[in-house]
């Protein structure tokens, strides 16, 4: 199972600011190893963020995103103590779901 995401969700006025660090190899499938063999592609394809049952952020990624991606975005409508759930799915079908509580 992939490592947990590091998530910070904080209030800034009436806006929730979310920062997420995802531990993932993000291999393009174009890099060669020490023996000259291609390293198979392994990258996050879909990221979804849900708050109170509503999707507040979604993205479709490809090989152009670097290793251990960092995501930073804001949305309105959250309150301290509520949960934000982040899910990613990669091209091998691996999935990671983590959540954070919005801080004041």
Coordinates of N, CA and C in Angstrom, one line a residue:
X1 N 0.8 -1.2 0.0 CA 0.0 0.0 0.0 C 0.9 1.2 0.0
X2 N 0.5 2.2 -0.8 CA 1.3 3.5 -0.8 C 1.4 4.2 0.5
X3 N 2.4 5.0 0.7 CA 2.5 5.8 1.9 C 1.4 6.8 2.1
X4 N 1.0 7.1 3.3 CA -0.1 8.1 3.5 C 0.3 9.5 3.0
X5 N -0.7 10.2 2.5 CA -0.4 11.6 2.1 C -0.3 12.5 3.3
X6 N 0.5 13.5 3.2 CA 0.6 14.5 4.2 C -0.3 15.7 3.8
X7 N -1.3 15.9 4.7 CA -2.3 16.9 4.3 C -2.4 17.9 5.4
X8 N -2.6 19.2 5.0 CA -2.8 20.3 5.9 C -4.0 21.1 5.3
X9 N -5.1 21.2 6.1 CA -6.2 22.0 5.7 C -6.5 23.1 6.8
X10 N -6.4 24.3 6.4 CA -6.6 25.4 7.4 C -7.5 26.5 6.8
X11 N -8.1 27.2 7.8 CA -9.0 28.3 7.4 C -8.2 29.6 7.3
X12 N -8.5 30.4 6.2 CA -7.9 31.7 6.0 C -9.1 32.6 5.7
X13 N -9.7 33.2 6.7 CA -10.9 33.9 6.5 C -12.1 33.0 6.3
X14 N -12.7 33.1 5.1 CA -13.8 32.2 4.8 C -13.4 31.1 3.7
X15 N -12.1 31.0 3.6 CA -11.5 30.1 2.6 C -10.7 29.0 3.2
X16 N -10.9 27.8 2.8 CA -10.1 26.7 3.3 C -8.9 26.5 2.3
X17 N -7.7 26.5 2.9 CA -6.5 26.3 2.1 C -6.0 24.9 2.4
X18 N -5.8 24.1 1.3 CA -5.4 22.7 1.4 C -4.1 22.5 0.7
X19 N -3.2 21.9 1.5 CA -1.8 21.5 0.9 C -1.7 20.0 1.1
X20 N -1.3 19.3 0.0 CA -1.1 17.9 0.1 C 0.2 17.5 -0.5
X21 N 0.9 16.6 0.1 CA 2.1 16.0 -0.4 C 1.9 14.5 -0.6
X22 N 2.0 14.0 -1.8 CA 1.7 12.6 -2.1 C 3.0 11.9 -2.4
X23 N 3.2 10.8 -1.7 CA 4.4 10.0 -1.9 C 4.1 9.0 -3.1
X24 N 4.7 9.3 -4.2 CA 4.5 8.4 -5.4 C 5.7 8.6 -6.3
X25 N 6.1 7.5 -7.0 CA 7.2 7.4 -7.9 C 7.0 8.3 -9.1
X26 N 5.8 8.3 -9.7 CA 5.5 9.1 -10.9 C 6.5 8.8 -12.0
X27 N 6.6 7.5 -12.3 CA 7.5 7.1 -13.4 C 6.8 7.3 -14.8
X28 N 7.5 7.9 -15.7 CA 6.9 8.2 -17.1 C 6.9 7.0 -18.0
X29 N 7.7 6.0 -17.8 CA 7.8 4.9 -18.7 C 8.9 5.1 -19.7
X30 N 9.5 6.3 -19.7 CA 10.6 6.6 -20.7 C 12.0 6.5 -20.1
X31 N 12.1 6.5 -18.8 CA 13.4 6.5 -18.1 C 14.0 5.0 -18.2
X32 N 15.3 5.0 -18.3 CA 16.0 3.6 -18.3 C 16.7 3.4 -17.0
X33 N 16.7 2.2 -16.6 CA 17.5 1.8 -15.4 C 19.0 1.7 -15.7
X34 N 19.7 1.2 -14.7 CA 21.2 1.1 -14.9 C 21.6 0.1 -15.9
X35 N 20.7 -0.9 -16.2 CA 21.0 -1.9 -17.2 C 20.5 -1.5 -18.6
X36 N 19.9 -0.3 -18.7 CA 19.3 0.1 -20.0 C 17.9 -0.3 -20.3
X37 N 17.3 -0.9 -19.3 CA 15.9 -1.3 -19.5 C 14.9 -0.2 -19.2
X38 N 13.8 -0.1 -19.9 CA 12.8 1.0 -19.6 C 12.2 0.6 -18.2
X39 N 12.1 1.6 -17.4 CA 11.3 1.5 -16.1 C 9.8 1.7 -16.5
X40 N 9.0 0.7 -16.1 CA 7.6 0.8 -16.5 C 6.9 2.0 -15.9
X41 N 6.0 2.5 -16.7 CA 5.2 3.7 -16.3 C 4.4 3.4 -15.0
X42 N 4.4 4.4 -14.1 CA 3.7 4.2 -12.8 C 3.4 5.7 -12.3
X43 N 2.2 6.1 -12.5 CA 1.9 7.5 -12.2 C 0.5 7.7 -11.8
X44 N 0.2 8.7 -11.0 CA -1.1 9.1 -10.6 C -1.9 9.6 -11.8
X45 N -3.1 9.1 -12.0 CA -4.0 9.5 -13.1 C -5.1 10.4 -12.6
X46 N -5.6 10.2 -11.5 CA -6.8 10.9 -11.0 C -6.7 11.3 -9.5
X47 N -7.0 12.6 -9.3 CA -7.0 13.1 -7.9 C -8.4 13.7 -7.7
X48 N -9.0 13.4 -6.5 CA -10.3 13.9 -6.2 C -10.3 14.4 -4.7
X49 N -10.9 15.5 -4.5 CA -11.0 16.0 -3.1 C -12.4 16.3 -2.8
X50 N -12.9 15.7 -1.7 CA -14.3 15.8 -1.3 C -14.5 16.4 0.1
X51 N -15.4 17.3 0.2 CA -15.8 18.0 1.4 C -17.3 17.9 1.6
X52 N -17.8 17.4 2.7 CA -19.2 17.3 3.0 C -19.9 16.6 1.8
X53 N -19.4 15.6 1.2 CA -20.0 14.8 0.1 C -20.0 15.5 -1.2
X54 N -19.3 16.7 -1.3 CA -19.2 17.4 -2.6 C -17.8 17.5 -3.1
X55 N -17.6 17.2 -4.4 CA -16.2 17.3 -4.9 C -15.9 18.8 -5.0
X56 N -14.8 19.2 -4.4 CA -14.3 20.5 -4.4 C -13.1 20.7 -5.3
X57 N -12.5 19.6 -5.7 CA -11.3 19.7 -6.6 C -11.2 18.3 -7.2
X58 N -10.9 18.3 -8.5 CA -10.5 17.1 -9.2 C -9.5 17.4 -10.3
X59 N -8.7 16.4 -10.6 CA -7.7 16.6 -11.6 C -7.4 15.3 -12.3
X60 N -7.0 15.4 -13.6 CA -6.6 14.2 -14.4 C -5.1 14.5 -14.7
X61 N -4.2 13.6 -14.2 CA -2.8 13.8 -14.3 C -2.2 12.8 -15.3
X62 N -1.0 13.0 -15.7 CA -0.3 12.1 -16.6 C 1.2 12.0 -16.2
X63 N 2.0 11.7 -17.1 CA 3.4 11.5 -16.8 C 4.2 12.8 -16.6
X64 N 3.6 13.9 -16.9 CA 4.2 15.2 -16.8 C 4.3 15.7 -15.4
X65 N 3.8 15.1 -14.4 CA 3.8 15.5 -13.0 C 5.0 14.8 -12.3
X66 N 5.7 15.6 -11.6 CA 7.0 15.1 -10.9 C 6.7 14.1 -9.8
X67 N 7.8 13.5 -9.4 CA 7.8 12.5 -8.3 C 7.3 13.3 -7.0
X68 N 6.6 12.5 -6.2 CA 6.1 13.1 -4.9 C 5.4 14.4 -5.1
X69 N 4.3 14.4 -5.9 CA 3.6 15.7 -6.2 C 3.1 16.4 -5.0
X70 N 3.1 17.7 -5.1 CA 2.6 18.7 -4.1 C 1.4 19.4 -4.7
X71 N 0.3 19.4 -4.0 CA -0.9 20.0 -4.5 C -1.3 21.1 -3.5
X72 N -1.7 22.3 -4.0 CA -2.1 23.4 -3.2 C -3.3 24.1 -3.8
X73 N -4.4 24.2 -3.1 CA -5.6 24.8 -3.7 C -6.4 25.4 -2.5
X74 N -7.4 26.2 -2.9 CA -8.4 26.8 -1.9 C -9.8 26.5 -2.4
X75 N -10.7 26.5 -1.4 CA -12.1 26.4 -1.7 C -12.9 27.1 -0.6
X76 N -14.1 27.6 -0.9 CA -15.0 28.2 0.1 C -16.0 27.2 0.6
X77 N -16.5 27.4 1.8 CA -17.6 26.6 2.3 C -17.3 25.7 3.4
X78 N -16.0 25.6 3.8 CA -15.6 24.7 4.9 C -15.6 25.5 6.2
X79 N -15.6 24.7 7.3 CA -15.6 25.2 8.6 C -14.6 24.4 9.5
X80 N -13.9 25.0 10.5 CA -13.0 24.2 11.3 C -13.7 23.0 11.9
X81 N -13.0 21.9 11.9 CA -13.5 20.6 12.5 C -14.1 19.7 11.4
X82 N -14.4 20.2 10.2 CA -14.9 19.4 9.2 C -13.8 18.6 8.5
X83 N -14.2 17.6 7.8 CA -13.2 16.7 7.1 C -13.1 17.0 5.6
X84 N -11.8 16.8 5.1 CA -11.6 16.9 3.7 C -10.9 15.5 3.3
X85 N -11.5 14.9 2.3 CA -11.0 13.5 1.9 C -10.3 13.6 0.6
X86 N -9.1 13.1 0.5 CA -8.4 13.2 -0.8 C -8.1 11.7 -1.3
X87 N -8.4 11.5 -2.5 CA -8.2 10.2 -3.1 C -7.4 10.3 -4.4
X88 N -6.4 9.4 -4.6 CA -5.8 9.3 -5.9 C -5.8 7.9 -6.4
X89 N -5.8 7.8 -7.7 CA -5.7 6.4 -8.4 C -4.7 6.5 -9.4
X90 N -3.8 5.5 -9.5 CA -2.7 5.5 -10.5 C -3.0 4.6 -11.6
X91 N -2.1 4.6 -12.6 CA -2.3 3.8 -13.8 C -2.2 2.3 -13.6
X92 N -1.8 1.8 -12.4 CA -1.8 0.4 -12.1 C -3.0 0.0 -11.3
X93 N -3.9 1.0 -11.0 CA -5.1 0.7 -10.2 C -4.9 0.8 -8.7
X94 N -3.7 1.2 -8.3 CA -3.4 1.4 -6.9 C -4.2 2.7 -6.5
X95 N -4.7 2.7 -5.3 CA -5.5 3.8 -4.8 C -5.1 4.2 -3.4
X96 N -5.2 5.4 -3.1 CA -4.9 5.9 -1.7 C -6.0 6.9 -1.3
X97 N -6.5 6.7 -0.1 CA -7.5 7.7 0.4 C -7.1 8.1 1.8
X98 N -7.0 9.4 2.0 CA -6.6 10.0 3.3 C -7.5 11.2 3.6
X99 N -7.6 11.5 4.8 CA -8.4 12.7 5.2 C -7.7 13.5 6.2
X100 N -8.2 14.8 6.3 CA -7.6 15.7 7.2 C -8.8 16.5 7.8
X101 N -8.6 17.0 9.0 CA -9.6 17.9 9.6 C -9.2 19.3 9.4
X102 N -10.2 20.2 9.0 CA -9.9 21.6 8.8 C -9.6 22.2 10.1
X103 N -8.4 22.9 10.2 CA -8.0 23.6 11.4 C -8.4 25.1 11.3
X104 N -8.5 25.7 12.5 CA -8.9 27.1 12.6 C -7.7 27.9 12.4

